[in-house]
Short mmCIF file of C-alpha atoms in Angstrom, two decimals:
data_model
loop_
_atom_site.label_atom_id
_atom_site.label_comp_id
_atom_site.label_asym_id
_atom_site.label_seq_id
_atom_site.Cartn_x
_atom_site.Cartn_y
_atom_site.Cartn_z
CA UNK A 1 70.11 105.53 118.40
CA UNK A 2 72.08 107.78 121.30
CA UNK A 3 75.58 108.58 122.41
CA UNK A 4 75.65 105.92 124.39
CA UNK A 5 74.47 103.28 122.05
CA UNK A 6 76.26 104.95 118.64
CA UNK A 7 78.90 104.05 120.93
CA UNK A 8 78.39 100.64 121.49
CA UNK A 9 76.92 99.62 118.44
CA UNK A 10 79.57 101.53 116.83
CA UNK A 11 82.48 99.31 118.59
CA UNK A 12 80.50 96.36 117.64
CA UNK A 13 80.63 97.43 113.28
CA UNK A 14 84.44 98.13 113.76
CA UNK A 15 84.69 94.76 114.70
CA UNK A 16 82.20 93.45 112.19
CA UNK A 17 84.25 94.99 109.34
CA UNK A 18 87.93 93.71 110.91
CA UNK A 19 86.82 90.52 111.41
CA UNK A 20 84.45 90.41 107.16
CA UNK A 21 88.31 91.73 106.16
CA UNK A 22 90.27 88.93 108.37
CA UNK A 23 87.74 86.15 106.71
CA UNK A 24 87.10 87.02 103.61
CA UNK A 25 89.85 84.89 101.63
CA UNK A 26 87.68 82.06 103.21
CA UNK A 27 84.13 83.56 101.16
CA UNK A 28 82.94 82.70 97.73
CA UNK A 29 85.11 86.46 95.75
CA UNK A 30 81.76 85.86 93.36
CA UNK A 31 78.29 85.54 94.24
CA UNK A 32 76.04 82.77 93.27
CA UNK A 33 72.96 85.09 92.34
CA UNK A 34 70.58 85.73 89.84
CA UNK A 35 69.20 89.45 89.15
CA UNK A 36 65.94 90.82 91.09
CA UNK A 37 67.40 87.97 93.54
CA UNK A 38 67.55 91.45 96.75
CA UNK A 39 63.54 92.75 95.94
CA UNK A 40 61.83 89.40 97.38
CA UNK A 41 63.30 89.13 100.77
CA UNK A 42 62.67 92.83 102.60
CA UNK A 43 59.64 94.23 102.50
CA UNK A 44 57.96 96.60 99.15
CA UNK A 45 57.91 99.47 101.60
CA UNK A 46 59.66 101.08 104.13
CA UNK A 47 58.74 100.42 108.98
CA UNK A 48 56.14 103.17 109.58
CA UNK A 49 57.70 102.26 112.82
CA UNK A 50 61.26 102.15 113.99
CA UNK A 51 63.26 98.43 114.12
CA UNK A 52 65.65 97.03 116.26
CA UNK A 53 69.70 97.47 115.20
CA UNK A 54 70.25 94.20 115.38
CA UNK A 55 67.71 93.25 113.13
CA UNK A 56 68.94 95.12 110.81
CA UNK A 57 72.48 93.74 110.98
CA UNK A 58 70.82 90.18 110.96
CA UNK A 59 69.31 91.03 107.31
CA UNK A 60 72.96 92.82 106.61
CA UNK A 61 73.85 89.03 107.11
CA UNK A 62 71.05 87.67 105.66
CA UNK A 63 69.97 90.04 101.95
CA UNK A 64 72.70 91.51 101.92
CA UNK A 65 76.00 89.67 102.24
CA UNK A 66 74.94 86.78 99.51
CA UNK A 67 74.97 89.33 96.66
CA UNK A 68 78.02 90.94 97.06
CA UNK A 69 81.14 90.77 94.89
CA UNK A 70 84.39 90.33 96.78
CA UNK A 71 87.03 93.35 95.63
CA UNK A 72 89.04 93.40 99.13
CA UNK A 73 89.72 89.23 98.60
CA UNK A 74 93.41 87.30 98.26
CA UNK A 75 90.98 86.24 95.49
CA UNK A 76 89.84 89.24 93.39
CA UNK A 77 91.62 89.63 90.13
CA UNK A 78 89.20 91.20 88.38
CA UNK A 79 89.71 95.01 86.75
CA UNK A 80 91.82 97.06 88.58
CA UNK A 81 92.17 97.16 92.37
CA UNK A 82 90.28 98.69 94.54
CA UNK A 83 91.96 99.87 98.29
CA UNK A 84 91.21 100.15 100.89
CA UNK A 85 93.35 100.47 103.59
CA UNK A 86 92.58 100.22 108.37
CA UNK A 87 93.85 103.93 108.55
CA UNK A 88 91.69 105.14 105.59
CA UNK A 89 88.01 103.11 106.70
CA UNK A 90 88.53 104.74 110.22
CA UNK A 91 89.24 108.86 108.66
CA UNK A 92 87.04 108.16 106.53
CA UNK A 93 84.32 107.48 109.55
CA UNK A 94 85.23 110.76 111.33
CA UNK A 95 84.22 112.73 107.79
CA UNK A 96 81.49 111.67 108.61
CA UNK A 97 80.83 111.83 111.71
CA UNK A 98 82.55 115.55 111.45
CA UNK A 99 79.43 116.17 108.38
CA UNK A 100 81.21 119.34 106.94
CA UNK A 101 80.13 119.86 103.32
CA UNK A 102 83.71 121.57 102.47
CA UNK A 103 82.17 123.48 99.33
CA UNK A 104 84.35 126.80 99.83
CA UNK A 105 87.09 127.02 102.39
CA UNK A 106 84.37 129.95 104.56
CA UNK A 107 81.79 126.61 104.32
CA UNK A 108 84.94 124.60 106.51
CA UNK A 109 88.76 125.64 106.20
CA UNK A 110 90.45 122.78 107.48
CA UNK A 111 88.35 120.99 104.71
CA UNK A 112 89.69 123.04 101.73
CA UNK A 113 93.62 123.89 103.15
CA UNK A 114 93.72 119.69 103.85
CA UNK A 115 93.38 118.80 100.58
CA UNK A 116 95.10 121.57 98.64
CA UNK A 117 98.40 121.20 100.81
CA UNK A 118 97.50 116.75 100.65
CA UNK A 119 97.41 117.33 96.93
CA UNK A 120 100.66 119.41 96.99
CA UNK A 121 102.31 116.40 99.35
CA UNK A 122 101.37 113.34 96.53
CA UNK A 123 102.44 115.37 93.67
CA UNK A 124 105.79 116.18 95.12
CA UNK A 125 105.80 112.27 96.07
CA UNK A 126 105.14 112.01 92.64
CA UNK A 127 107.42 114.73 91.78
CA UNK A 128 105.36 116.26 89.02
CA UNK A 129 106.83 119.73 87.53
CA UNK A 130 106.38 122.21 90.90
CA UNK A 131 103.89 123.75 87.90
CA UNK A 132 101.26 121.04 89.40
CA UNK A 133 101.76 122.57 93.10
CA UNK A 134 99.29 124.64 95.13
CA UNK A 135 102.22 125.08 97.09
CA UNK A 136 101.18 129.29 98.69
CA UNK A 137 102.52 130.99 94.88
CA UNK A 138 101.84 128.24 92.51
CA UNK A 139 99.37 129.17 89.28
CA UNK A 140 98.65 125.06 89.72
CA UNK A 141 97.42 123.46 91.92
CA UNK A 142 94.64 119.76 93.16
CA UNK A 143 91.61 118.79 93.55
CA UNK A 144 89.82 115.59 94.56
CA UNK A 145 87.88 114.71 92.42
CA UNK A 146 85.30 111.68 92.73
CA UNK A 147 86.98 109.27 90.09
CA UNK A 148 88.85 109.51 86.93
CA UNK A 149 85.47 110.00 84.35
CA UNK A 150 84.69 112.87 86.20
CA UNK A 151 88.06 114.31 85.64
CA UNK A 152 87.93 113.79 82.07
CA UNK A 153 85.22 115.20 81.71
CA UNK A 154 86.30 118.68 83.78
CA UNK A 155 89.46 119.18 82.18
CA UNK A 156 87.45 118.47 78.25
CA UNK A 157 85.17 121.33 79.67
CA UNK A 158 88.34 123.29 80.68
CA UNK A 159 89.90 122.67 77.43
CA UNK A 160 86.72 123.09 75.87
CA UNK A 161 86.22 126.99 77.61
CA UNK A 162 90.37 127.84 76.18
CA UNK A 163 89.53 127.04 72.96
CA UNK A 164 86.22 128.73 72.39
CA UNK A 165 88.19 132.09 73.92
CA UNK A 166 90.34 132.03 72.04
CA UNK A 167 88.19 131.35 68.35
CA UNK A 168 86.75 134.21 70.13
CA UNK A 169 89.67 136.79 70.59
CA UNK A 170 90.55 136.15 66.40
CA UNK A 171 87.77 135.72 65.12
CA UNK A 172 84.60 138.03 67.10
CA UNK A 173 81.34 136.98 65.66
CA UNK A 174 81.66 133.99 64.66
CA UNK A 175 78.95 132.11 67.26
CA UNK A 176 80.25 129.82 70.44
CA UNK A 177 77.97 127.09 68.59
CA UNK A 178 79.21 127.29 66.14
CA UNK A 179 83.30 127.36 66.73
CA UNK A 180 81.92 123.71 69.56
CA UNK A 181 80.76 121.66 66.59
CA UNK A 182 84.83 122.07 65.08
CA UNK A 183 86.04 120.87 68.18
CA UNK A 184 87.99 117.72 68.07
CA UNK A 185 89.19 115.64 71.21
CA UNK A 186 91.53 112.42 70.51
CA UNK A 187 92.61 109.07 72.67
CA UNK A 188 93.82 106.62 72.09
CA UNK A 189 91.29 102.75 70.70
CA UNK A 190 92.80 101.63 73.73
CA UNK A 191 91.93 104.41 76.49
CA UNK A 192 88.66 104.10 78.67
CA UNK A 193 84.92 104.39 77.63
CA UNK A 194 84.72 107.40 79.97
CA UNK A 195 87.24 109.50 77.36
CA UNK A 196 84.48 109.19 74.74
CA UNK A 197 81.76 109.52 77.88
CA UNK A 198 83.35 112.63 78.58
CA UNK A 199 82.67 114.04 74.55
CA UNK A 200 79.61 113.03 74.68
CA UNK A 201 78.16 115.24 77.64
CA UNK A 202 80.52 118.30 76.24
CA UNK A 203 78.56 117.60 72.70
CA UNK A 204 82.10 117.80 70.83
CA UNK A 205 83.28 114.45 68.80
CA UNK A 206 86.66 112.60 69.80
CA UNK A 207 87.96 110.71 67.16
CA UNK A 208 90.39 107.44 68.16
CA UNK A 209 93.47 106.60 67.03
CA UNK A 210 96.06 103.51 66.58
CA UNK A 211 98.13 102.03 68.70
CA UNK A 212 101.52 100.95 67.99
CA UNK A 213 102.01 97.41 68.08
CA UNK A 214 102.96 98.06 72.19
CA UNK A 215 99.37 99.29 72.65
CA UNK A 216 100.59 102.98 72.63
CA UNK A 217 99.55 106.52 71.22
CA UNK A 218 102.80 107.65 69.15
CA UNK A 219 102.42 111.65 67.69
CA UNK A 220 103.09 110.11 64.23
CA UNK A 221 99.61 108.41 64.09
CA UNK A 222 98.44 111.67 65.67
CA UNK A 223 100.23 114.28 64.43
CA UNK A 224 98.40 112.83 60.63
CA UNK A 225 95.26 113.14 62.35
CA UNK A 226 95.45 116.74 63.79
CA UNK A 227 96.88 118.12 59.92
CA UNK A 228 93.36 116.15 57.81
CA UNK A 229 91.28 117.83 60.83
CA UNK A 230 92.36 121.03 60.05
CA UNK A 231 92.57 121.19 56.57
CA UNK A 232 88.86 120.18 57.09
CA UNK A 233 87.85 122.97 58.49
CA UNK A 234 87.91 121.36 61.56
CA UNK A 235 89.37 123.00 65.30
CA UNK A 236 91.74 120.63 66.88
CA UNK A 237 91.59 121.16 70.89
CA UNK A 238 92.35 118.51 73.35
CA UNK A 239 94.22 114.62 73.75
CA UNK A 240 93.34 112.30 76.66
CA UNK A 241 96.76 110.39 77.72
CA UNK A 242 96.53 107.62 78.54
CA UNK A 243 98.89 105.83 81.13
CA UNK A 244 98.26 102.43 81.74
CA UNK A 245 95.52 101.12 80.65
CA UNK A 246 92.53 99.03 80.99
CA UNK A 247 92.15 96.48 78.82
CA UNK A 248 96.56 95.72 78.83
CA UNK A 249 98.09 98.53 80.91
CA UNK A 250 99.97 100.61 77.54
CA UNK A 251 101.13 103.43 77.57
CA UNK A 252 101.34 106.15 75.51
CA UNK A 253 104.25 107.31 74.61
CA UNK A 254 104.13 111.10 76.31
CA UNK A 255 107.46 112.18 75.27
CA UNK A 256 106.70 113.10 72.21
CA UNK A 257 102.97 113.55 71.39
CA UNK A 258 103.49 116.14 74.51
CA UNK A 259 105.84 119.18 72.28
CA UNK A 260 102.92 117.84 69.34
CA UNK A 261 100.19 119.49 71.53
CA UNK A 262 101.98 121.81 73.23
CA UNK A 263 102.61 122.95 69.69
CA UNK A 264 99.42 122.93 67.68
CA UNK A 265 97.62 124.46 71.32
CA UNK A 266 95.65 120.86 72.10
CA UNK A 267 95.21 120.72 75.96
CA UNK A 268 97.00 117.38 76.78
CA UNK A 269 95.34 115.05 79.69
CA UNK A 270 96.82 112.57 81.28
CA UNK A 271 94.35 109.41 82.24
CA UNK A 272 96.72 107.20 85.08
CA UNK A 273 94.10 105.94 86.95
CA UNK A 274 95.49 102.91 87.90
CA UNK A 275 99.68 103.56 87.01
CA UNK A 276 100.22 106.85 88.62
CA UNK A 277 100.05 104.89 92.32
CA UNK A 278 102.91 103.25 91.15
CA UNK A 279 104.75 107.03 90.19
CA UNK A 280 105.97 106.88 93.48
CA UNK A 281 108.41 104.04 93.76
CA UNK A 282 111.55 105.68 91.71
CA UNK A 283 112.48 103.04 89.08
CA UNK A 284 108.64 103.32 87.47
CA UNK A 285 108.69 106.97 87.71
CA UNK A 286 110.57 107.69 84.25
CA UNK A 287 106.95 105.94 82.20
CA UNK A 288 105.91 109.91 84.13
CA UNK A 289 108.42 111.51 81.55
CA UNK A 290 106.78 113.28 79.06
CA UNK A 291 104.28 115.49 82.62
CA UNK A 292 105.84 118.16 82.23
CA UNK A 293 104.32 119.01 78.85
CA UNK A 294 100.98 117.89 80.02
CA UNK A 295 98.27 121.32 81.02
CA UNK A 296 96.34 118.27 84.17
CA UNK A 297 97.48 115.00 85.36
CA UNK A 298 94.88 113.15 86.73
CA UNK A 299 95.20 108.75 89.35
CA UNK A 300 93.14 107.50 91.64
CA UNK A 301 94.57 106.81 95.59
CA UNK A 302 91.38 105.32 95.27
CA UNK A 303 92.88 101.99 93.28
CA UNK A 304 96.45 101.13 94.60
CA UNK A 305 97.01 103.60 96.98
CA UNK A 306 95.25 102.20 100.27
CA UNK A 307 92.27 104.87 100.28
CA UNK A 308 89.82 103.68 100.23
CA UNK A 309 86.95 105.21 96.89
CA UNK A 310 86.79 108.33 96.37
CA UNK A 311 89.63 109.58 95.93
CA UNK A 312 90.38 110.61 91.93
CA UNK A 313 94.04 112.95 92.59
CA UNK A 314 94.02 115.89 89.24
CA UNK A 315 96.58 118.83 88.83
CA UNK A 316 96.13 121.51 86.59
CA UNK A 317 98.40 123.48 85.61
CA UNK A 318 97.30 126.59 85.80
CA UNK A 319 93.99 126.37 87.79
CA UNK A 320 92.41 129.25 86.21
CA UNK A 321 91.81 127.72 83.07
CA UNK A 322 89.69 125.37 85.53
CA UNK A 323 88.12 127.98 87.91
CA UNK A 324 87.17 130.45 84.49
CA UNK A 325 85.46 126.80 83.30
CA UNK A 326 82.95 127.34 85.81
CA UNK A 327 83.03 130.28 88.05
CA UNK A 328 79.35 131.38 89.40
CA UNK A 329 79.27 133.36 92.58
CA UNK A 330 75.69 133.90 93.98
CA UNK A 331 75.60 136.21 97.48
CA UNK A 332 74.17 133.17 99.66
CA UNK A 333 78.29 131.66 98.66
CA UNK A 334 79.62 134.35 99.74
CA UNK A 335 82.21 135.60 102.87
CA UNK A 336 84.59 137.25 103.58
CA UNK A 337 88.58 136.44 102.53
CA UNK A 338 87.15 135.44 99.55
CA UNK A 339 89.62 137.08 97.73
CA UNK A 340 92.98 137.32 99.62
CA UNK A 341 94.95 134.55 97.79
CA UNK A 342 94.88 132.57 100.26
CA UNK A 343 91.74 130.76 99.54
CA UNK A 344 90.18 127.75 97.07
CA UNK A 345 86.87 127.26 96.65
CA UNK A 346 86.65 123.13 95.11
CA UNK A 347 83.02 124.83 94.11
CA UNK A 348 85.19 126.08 91.70
CA UNK A 349 87.01 122.42 90.34
CA UNK A 350 84.36 120.42 89.76
CA UNK A 351 81.08 118.98 89.10
CA UNK A 352 79.18 119.10 92.35
CA UNK A 353 79.05 121.85 95.03
CA UNK A 354 79.12 119.80 98.24
CA UNK A 355 82.00 117.93 98.67
CA UNK A 356 83.12 115.18 101.69
CA UNK A 357 86.33 115.97 103.99
CA UNK A 358 88.39 112.83 101.14
CA UNK A 359 91.39 114.86 102.13
CA UNK A 360 91.22 113.17 105.98
CA UNK A 361 92.18 109.60 103.96
CA UNK A 362 95.52 110.03 101.74
CA UNK A 363 96.51 112.91 106.16
CA UNK A 364 95.80 109.38 108.11
CA UNK A 365 97.54 107.25 105.46
CA UNK A 366 100.37 109.04 104.16
CA UNK A 367 101.23 109.55 107.99
CA UNK A 368 100.56 105.02 109.22
CA UNK A 369 101.95 104.54 106.18
CA UNK A 370 104.97 106.53 105.00
CA UNK A 371 106.23 106.76 100.99
CA UNK A 372 108.76 103.89 102.29
CA UNK A 373 105.25 101.09 103.57
CA UNK A 374 103.53 102.43 100.21
CA UNK A 375 106.66 101.43 98.02
CA UNK A 376 106.74 98.48 99.53
CA UNK A 377 102.80 97.72 99.17
CA UNK A 378 103.29 98.98 95.21
CA UNK A 379 106.76 96.33 94.56
CA UNK A 380 105.25 93.09 95.96
CA UNK A 381 102.65 93.69 93.47
CA UNK A 382 104.15 94.34 91.13
CA UNK A 383 106.12 91.21 92.03
CA UNK A 384 103.34 89.09 92.71
CA UNK A 385 102.06 90.11 88.36
CA UNK A 386 105.72 88.86 87.48
CA UNK A 387 105.26 85.18 89.35
CA UNK A 388 101.90 84.75 87.86
CA UNK A 389 103.58 86.00 84.15
CA UNK A 390 106.27 83.39 85.03
CA UNK A 391 104.24 81.26 85.01
CA UNK A 392 101.98 81.24 82.19
CA UNK A 393 105.18 81.15 80.58
CA UNK A 394 106.34 78.25 81.39
CA UNK A 395 103.12 76.07 79.98
CA UNK A 396 103.51 76.02 77.10
CA UNK A 397 99.30 76.23 76.20
CA UNK A 398 99.06 79.64 77.46
CA UNK A 399 100.56 82.98 75.46
CA UNK A 400 101.43 86.51 76.91
CA UNK A 401 99.08 89.44 75.05
CA UNK A 402 100.79 92.55 76.78
CA UNK A 403 103.87 92.83 78.26
CA UNK A 404 103.90 93.40 82.28
CA UNK A 405 104.84 95.93 83.48
CA UNK A 406 103.05 96.08 86.54
CA UNK A 407 100.53 94.49 88.18
CA UNK A 408 98.80 93.57 85.11
CA UNK A 409 99.03 90.34 83.72
CA UNK A 410 97.22 89.88 79.95
CA UNK A 411 97.57 85.75 78.71
CA UNK A 412 95.57 83.35 77.37
CA UNK A 413 94.73 79.39 76.24
CA UNK A 414 96.64 79.46 72.80
CA UNK A 415 93.22 78.85 70.07
CA UNK A 416 90.26 80.11 69.74
CA UNK A 417 88.24 82.34 71.32
CA UNK A 418 85.30 80.65 71.69
CA UNK A 419 87.63 78.02 74.00
CA UNK A 420 88.95 80.86 75.83
CA UNK A 421 85.57 82.50 76.55
CA UNK A 422 84.57 78.71 78.48
CA UNK A 423 87.98 78.93 79.83
CA UNK A 424 86.37 81.80 81.73
CA UNK A 425 82.79 80.77 82.12
CA UNK A 426 83.88 78.44 83.55
CA UNK A 427 86.18 80.37 86.40
CA UNK A 428 83.31 82.81 87.09
CA UNK A 429 80.98 79.85 87.22
CA UNK A 430 82.88 78.54 90.17
CA UNK A 431 83.46 81.82 92.02
CA UNK A 432 87.07 80.72 93.95
CA UNK A 433 88.35 83.19 92.48
CA UNK A 434 87.39 86.41 90.11
CA UNK A 435 89.00 88.00 86.61
CA UNK A 436 87.25 89.79 83.59
CA UNK A 437 88.41 89.44 79.87
CA UNK A 438 89.32 92.51 77.36
CA UNK A 439 89.74 92.40 73.64
CA UNK A 440 93.65 93.05 71.95
CA UNK A 441 93.82 93.54 68.59
CA UNK A 442 90.38 91.43 68.66
CA UNK A 443 91.24 88.67 70.62
CA UNK A 444 89.56 87.64 73.61
CA UNK A 445 91.72 87.65 76.35
CA UNK A 446 91.71 87.03 80.14
CA UNK A 447 92.96 89.31 82.12
CA UNK A 448 94.83 88.87 85.72
CA UNK A 449 95.42 91.73 88.65
CA UNK A 450 97.23 92.28 91.78
CA UNK A 451 94.58 94.03 93.57
CA UNK A 452 94.27 93.00 96.97
CA UNK A 453 95.41 94.53 100.20
CA UNK A 454 96.67 91.06 101.71
CA UNK A 455 97.07 89.06 98.41
CA UNK A 456 100.41 86.32 99.13
CA UNK A 457 101.83 84.63 96.78
CA UNK A 458 99.83 81.56 98.38
CA UNK A 459 96.81 83.22 96.54
CA UNK A 460 98.07 83.31 93.15
CA UNK A 461 99.98 80.05 92.86
CA UNK A 462 96.21 78.80 93.97
CA UNK A 463 94.53 80.99 91.16
CA UNK A 464 97.18 79.49 88.10
CA UNK A 465 96.35 75.86 89.57
CA UNK A 466 92.68 76.72 89.82
CA UNK A 467 93.06 77.97 85.67
CA UNK A 468 95.76 75.15 84.79
CA UNK A 469 93.25 72.94 86.26
CA UNK A 470 90.37 73.72 84.09
CA UNK A 471 92.04 74.74 81.21
CA UNK A 472 93.23 70.88 81.27
CA UNK A 473 88.99 69.34 81.59
CA UNK A 474 88.48 71.47 78.93
CA UNK A 475 91.06 71.23 76.52
CA UNK A 476 90.33 67.02 76.93
CA UNK A 477 86.87 68.13 76.15
CA UNK A 478 88.02 70.21 73.32
CA UNK A 479 89.93 67.33 72.12
CA UNK A 480 87.50 64.24 72.27
#
């Protein structure tokens, strides 16, 4: 493919994507395929000779589309949103075209500098404390990670490194292996499984903290566990608080937990993967109160801020804590200006060395939507979730299972888990809408998340009509 054909095909691909997104609601949202469906549809090895672009594109329709779960569909209500917008897609196209790998400032100055500034812009939109912003003189700063799972792992490893150094200072004879074997981290029993996974990768024990009636961790519970562990000779060093848990969008009480963590010298990391985007709205910003006590904070613009995957924003109060844990300087990565104080080398801030120019997506979206456009988008989703909650409450056969704060509604049919499992099975089988379940206090619960950029009131009403019709059939069968 030469430049002339690329121009033509590029325009065709933009049309293909635009047509797909414009007509997505007419597609079955959940694919009707069996595991292993794809292998028999394509050759068993790569072609020896080149094939035509037309043939490749035909196979996108024939092979790929039947196996796509349509995450951008207004009928998709599973998990949490996966954001997408036309400005972000164009920025990603530019990122691919520029093809730079920004592991050091010298490897691509604009790639590094725009990321630093965009994370400051975003931090200001969230009204983060100054400590978290790089500015030109700040000790903190932001970085784009691939996912919230990566951000949690980075925070845990930085906290581990800091804790080991701290114990070493008072007890130089103690081995690193011995110290690490005594480290204990904490997180909510409602926290995402990636926190537990970070503990496995980091080689440290993680204890699950019980929650209150709102599925929130309270300081009193954590304080008791910390005291028990210290008495048993363990070293509490890390707490991952969640703002907007995956099962029910619950919020840990960080205004109580923060002072406790600070007093006990425990690194507090905040995972607000989904909910974080809403904090740009003044009415939801109080949900972030207590962030001033945190050492690190993370959320995913790629969930709910119209920036397509991957773009997970992470801030630290002291970037030296993060950089100090991972800094290696081989001669082939050295360059002039390295120690000027104005330079950030993001290779020290994360697991991968290579980095794409992801901040372009933030820049395009912030400029083309404006803060007011992004706020309006968040508010609309929250409003639609409230409409769904009201419809559920009006039907006496159903119950709401957790407080509806943002764009997620947890509900179930009154009755057995088996009944609700049967309802979800039928919803999934028909594939008109897509939901996933969760367990709350041991009960099987259905989650309805407002996800799609193009979701309107009618889609929410259609979804509820579909759910109630299936429920009526199910209950009829159940009672006959």
